[in-house]
Amino acid sequence: MRQSVIYQDIVQKEALKWVRLIINSRFGEIDASLMKRIENLSPEQLEALGEVFFSFSNINDLQAYLARENP
């Protein structure tokens, strides 16, 4: 079941929902192009982002992370 497309889609949507929530609560509404880059991350990449997110001091740290991890 973990390999099914439907399962992966659900995981992706839930992970994205939580990442969006923590980003908006920490930095406020972010630029649409930056959000699009986040939406294109895999569930594994979203999980990795969640692990390092609270080490970011500002939106520039998030942008630099995305540039490194998903150019």
N, CA and C atoms as an extended XYZ file, in Angstrom:
213
Properties=species:S:1:pos:R:3:atomname:S:1:resname:S:1:resid:I:1 pbc="F F F"
N         0.807       -1.197        0.000 N   MET     1
C         0.000        0.000        0.000 CA  MET     1
C         0.854        1.268        0.000 C   MET     1
N         1.976        1.257        0.704 N   ARG     2
C         2.819        2.445        0.770 CA  ARG     2
C         3.347        2.858       -0.597 C   ARG     2
N         3.373        1.939       -1.536 N   GLN     3
C         3.892        2.230       -2.856 CA  GLN     3
C         2.828        2.748       -3.811 C   GLN     3
N         1.570        2.678       -3.434 N   SER     4
C         0.508        3.066       -4.353 CA  SER     4
C         0.537        4.563       -4.640 C   SER     4
N         0.111        4.912       -5.817 N   VAL     5
C         0.071        6.310       -6.244 CA  VAL     5
C        -0.885        7.103       -5.355 C   VAL     5
N        -2.008        6.508       -5.012 N   ILE     6
C        -2.995        7.191       -4.171 CA  ILE     6
C        -2.409        7.463       -2.790 C   ILE     6
N        -1.743        6.480       -2.223 N   TYR     7
C        -1.117        6.660       -0.912 CA  TYR     7
C        -0.081        7.776       -0.972 C   TYR     7
N         0.782        7.746       -1.965 N   GLN     8
C         1.809        8.772       -2.117 CA  GLN     8
C         1.193       10.162       -2.294 C   GLN     8
N         0.091       10.253       -3.014 N   ASP     9
C        -0.596       11.533       -3.210 CA  ASP     9
C        -1.131       12.066       -1.885 C   ASP     9
N        -1.705       11.186       -1.082 N   ILE    10
C        -2.228       11.593        0.228 CA  ILE    10
C        -1.090       12.061        1.134 C   ILE    10
N        -0.001       11.324        1.159 N   VAL    11
C         1.154       11.703        1.972 CA  VAL    11
C         1.686       13.062        1.528 C   VAL    11
N         1.800       13.261        0.221 N   GLN    12
C         2.290       14.526       -0.331 CA  GLN    12
C         1.397       15.678        0.105 C   GLN    12
N         0.100       15.516       -0.028 N   LYS    13
C        -0.837       16.599        0.318 CA  LYS    13
C        -0.805       16.926        1.803 C   LYS    13
N        -0.744       15.915        2.645 N   GLU    14
C        -0.705       16.150        4.091 CA  GLU    14
C         0.608       16.809        4.502 C   GLU    14
N         1.714       16.339        3.950 N   ALA    15
C         3.011       16.945        4.266 CA  ALA    15
C         3.042       18.395        3.812 C   ALA    15
N         2.541       18.648        2.628 N   LEU    16
C         2.505       20.012        2.106 CA  LEU    16
C         1.629       20.910        2.965 C   LEU    16
N         0.510       20.392        3.435 N   LYS    17
C        -0.380       21.173        4.297 CA  LYS    17
C         0.352       21.628        5.560 C   LYS    17
N         1.097       20.712        6.191 N   TRP    18
C         1.815       21.046        7.414 CA  TRP    18
C         2.983       21.989        7.160 C   TRP    18
N         3.701       21.770        6.083 N   VAL    19
C         4.819       22.662        5.759 CA  VAL    19
C         4.305       24.066        5.484 C   VAL    19
N         3.222       24.167        4.727 N   ARG    20
C         2.626       25.473        4.441 CA  ARG    20
C         2.191       26.164        5.739 C   ARG    20
N         1.598       25.415        6.640 N   LEU    21
C         1.146       25.961        7.919 CA  LEU    21
C         2.304       26.520        8.736 C   LEU    21
N         3.396       25.758        8.855 N   ILE    22
C         4.505       26.247        9.670 CA  ILE    22
C         5.235       27.414        8.999 C   ILE    22
N         5.309       27.390        7.675 N   ILE    23
C         5.957       28.511        6.973 CA  ILE    23
C         5.145       29.783        7.156 C   ILE    23
N         3.836       29.695        6.951 N   ASN    24
C         2.992       30.881        7.088 CA  ASN    24
C         2.964       31.398        8.514 C   ASN    24
N         3.001       30.516        9.491 N   SER    25
C         2.979       30.999       10.873 CA  SER    25
C         4.320       31.607       11.273 C   SER    25
N         5.390       31.172       10.650 N   ARG    26
C         6.715       31.709       10.989 CA  ARG    26
C         7.075       32.960       10.194 C   ARG    26
N         6.759       32.962        8.882 N   PHE    27
C         7.193       34.052        8.014 CA  PHE    27
C         6.048       34.836        7.391 C   PHE    27
N         4.818       34.446        7.644 N   GLY    28
C         3.689       35.090        6.992 CA  GLY    28
C         3.523       34.547        5.580 C   GLY    28
N         2.634       35.157        4.838 N   GLU    29
C         2.378       34.721        3.458 CA  GLU    29
C         3.654       34.868        2.632 C   GLU    29
N         4.022       33.800        1.913 N   ILE    30
C         5.242       33.857        1.114 CA  ILE    30
C         4.906       34.011       -0.367 C   ILE    30
N         5.887       34.401       -1.124 N   ASP    31
C         5.754       34.609       -2.561 CA  ASP    31
C         5.238       33.342       -3.243 C   ASP    31
N         4.356       33.504       -4.212 N   ALA    32
C         3.747       32.367       -4.913 CA  ALA    32
C         4.793       31.501       -5.619 C   ALA    32
N         5.828       32.109       -6.170 N   SER    33
C         6.849       31.323       -6.866 CA  SER    33
C         7.633       30.454       -5.881 C   SER    33
N         7.858       30.961       -4.682 N   LEU    34
C         8.538       30.179       -3.658 CA  LEU    34
C         7.644       29.034       -3.193 C   LEU    34
N         6.360       29.310       -3.031 N   MET    35
C         5.426       28.263       -2.635 CA  MET    35
C         5.339       27.187       -3.706 C   MET    35
N         5.396       27.562       -4.960 N   LYS    36
C         5.359       26.591       -6.056 CA  LYS    36
C         6.559       25.644       -5.977 C   LYS    36
N         7.728       26.188       -5.646 N   ARG    37
C         8.915       25.343       -5.500 CA  ARG    37
C         8.728       24.336       -4.374 C   ARG    37
N         8.100       24.778       -3.293 N   ILE    38
C         7.840       23.876       -2.167 CA  ILE    38
C         6.824       22.808       -2.574 C   ILE    38
N         5.804       23.199       -3.315 N   GLU    39
C         4.788       22.247       -3.773 CA  GLU    39
C         5.371       21.164       -4.665 C   GLU    39
N         6.476       21.442       -5.326 N   ASN    40
C         7.110       20.474       -6.218 CA  ASN    40
C         8.046       19.506       -5.501 C   ASN    40
N         8.224       19.685       -4.189 N   LEU    41
C         9.079       18.778       -3.436 CA  LEU    41
C         8.384       17.437       -3.233 C   LEU    41
N         9.161       16.397       -3.184 N   SER    42
C         8.633       15.057       -2.896 CA  SER    42
C         8.284       14.974       -1.410 C   SER    42
N         7.512       13.957       -1.019 N   PRO    43
C         7.237       13.792        0.417 CA  PRO    43
C         8.522       13.675        1.254 C   PRO    43
N         9.525       13.000        0.727 N   GLU    44
C        10.788       12.863        1.449 CA  GLU    44
C        11.483       14.216        1.600 C   GLU    44
N        11.434       15.024        0.540 N   GLN    45
C        12.040       16.351        0.605 CA  GLN    45
C        11.271       17.257        1.562 C   GLN    45
N         9.947       17.133        1.600 N   LEU    46
C         9.143       17.914        2.548 CA  LEU    46
C         9.478       17.518        3.980 C   LEU    46
N         9.678       16.230        4.209 N   GLU    47
C        10.043       15.765        5.547 CA  GLU    47
C        11.402       16.335        5.949 C   GLU    47
N        12.356       16.308        5.033 N   ALA    48
C        13.681       16.861        5.315 CA  ALA    48
C        13.590       18.364        5.597 C   ALA    48
N        12.750       19.061        4.849 N   LEU    49
C        12.546       20.493        5.083 CA  LEU    49
C        11.981       20.715        6.485 C   LEU    49
N        11.016       19.901        6.867 N   GLY    50
C        10.438       20.019        8.201 CA  GLY    50
C        11.461       19.822        9.306 C   GLY    50
N        12.432       18.956        9.063 N   GLU    51
C        13.465       18.682       10.062 CA  GLU    51
C        14.404       19.864       10.274 C   GLU    51
N        14.654       20.645        9.234 N   VAL    52
C        15.599       21.768        9.361 CA  VAL    52
C        14.921       23.123        9.440 C   VAL    52
N        13.626       23.152        9.236 N   PHE    53
C        12.915       24.425        9.113 CA  PHE    53
C        13.126       25.357       10.295 C   PHE    53
N        13.072       24.835       11.509 N   PHE    54
C        13.156       25.718       12.679 CA  PHE    54
C        14.557       26.251       12.926 C   PHE    54
N        15.516       25.818       12.134 N   SER    55
C        16.847       26.414       12.220 CA  SER    55
C        16.952       27.664       11.340 C   SER    55
N        15.940       27.904       10.514 N   PHE    56
C        15.946       29.079        9.648 CA  PHE    56
C        15.595       30.317       10.466 C   PHE    56
N        16.370       31.372       10.285 N   SER    57
C        16.070       32.604       11.016 CA  SER    57
C        15.230       33.579       10.193 C   SER    57
N        15.211       33.380        8.876 N   ASN    58
C        14.400       34.261        8.032 CA  ASN    58
C        14.090       33.554        6.705 C   ASN    58
N        13.305       34.219        5.883 N   ILE    59
C        12.857       33.644        4.610 CA  ILE    59
C        14.034       33.384        3.670 C   ILE    59
N        15.099       34.153        3.806 N   ASN    60
C        16.281       33.938        2.965 CA  ASN    60
C        16.912       32.574        3.222 C   ASN    60
N        16.853       32.112        4.472 N   ASP    61
C        17.372       30.778        4.789 CA  ASP    61
C        16.560       29.703        4.064 C   ASP    61
N        15.243       29.884        4.021 N   LEU    62
C        14.377       28.949        3.298 CA  LEU    62
C        14.714       28.951        1.807 C   LEU    62
N        14.884       30.133        1.233 N   GLN    63
C        15.218       30.233       -0.186 CA  GLN    63
C        16.562       29.569       -0.482 C   GLN    63
N        17.537       29.772        0.377 N   ALA    64
C        18.859       29.167        0.173 CA  ALA    64
C        18.770       27.649        0.277 C   ALA    64
N        17.979       27.155        1.213 N   TYR    65
C        17.800       25.713        1.367 CA  TYR    65
C        17.180       25.118        0.099 C   TYR    65
N        16.146       25.760       -0.395 N   LEU    66
C        15.499       25.248       -1.607 CA  LEU    66
C        16.439       25.280       -2.805 C   LEU    66
N        17.256       26.304       -2.889 N   ALA    67
C        18.232       26.404       -3.986 CA  ALA    67
C        19.229       25.257       -3.924 C   ALA    67
N        19.622       24.871       -2.712 N   ARG    68
C        20.588       23.765       -2.545 CA  ARG    68
C        19.936       22.407       -2.763 C   ARG    68
N        18.754       22.215       -2.213 N   GLU    69
C        18.134       20.906       -2.212 CA  GLU    69
C        17.301       20.590       -3.456 C   GLU    69
N        16.820       21.606       -4.110 N   ASN    70
C        15.950       21.397       -5.278 CA  ASN    70
C        16.165       22.537       -6.281 C   ASN    70
N        17.340       22.536       -6.902 N   PRO    71
C        17.694       23.649       -7.808 CA  PRO    71
C        16.777       23.760       -9.026 C   PRO    71
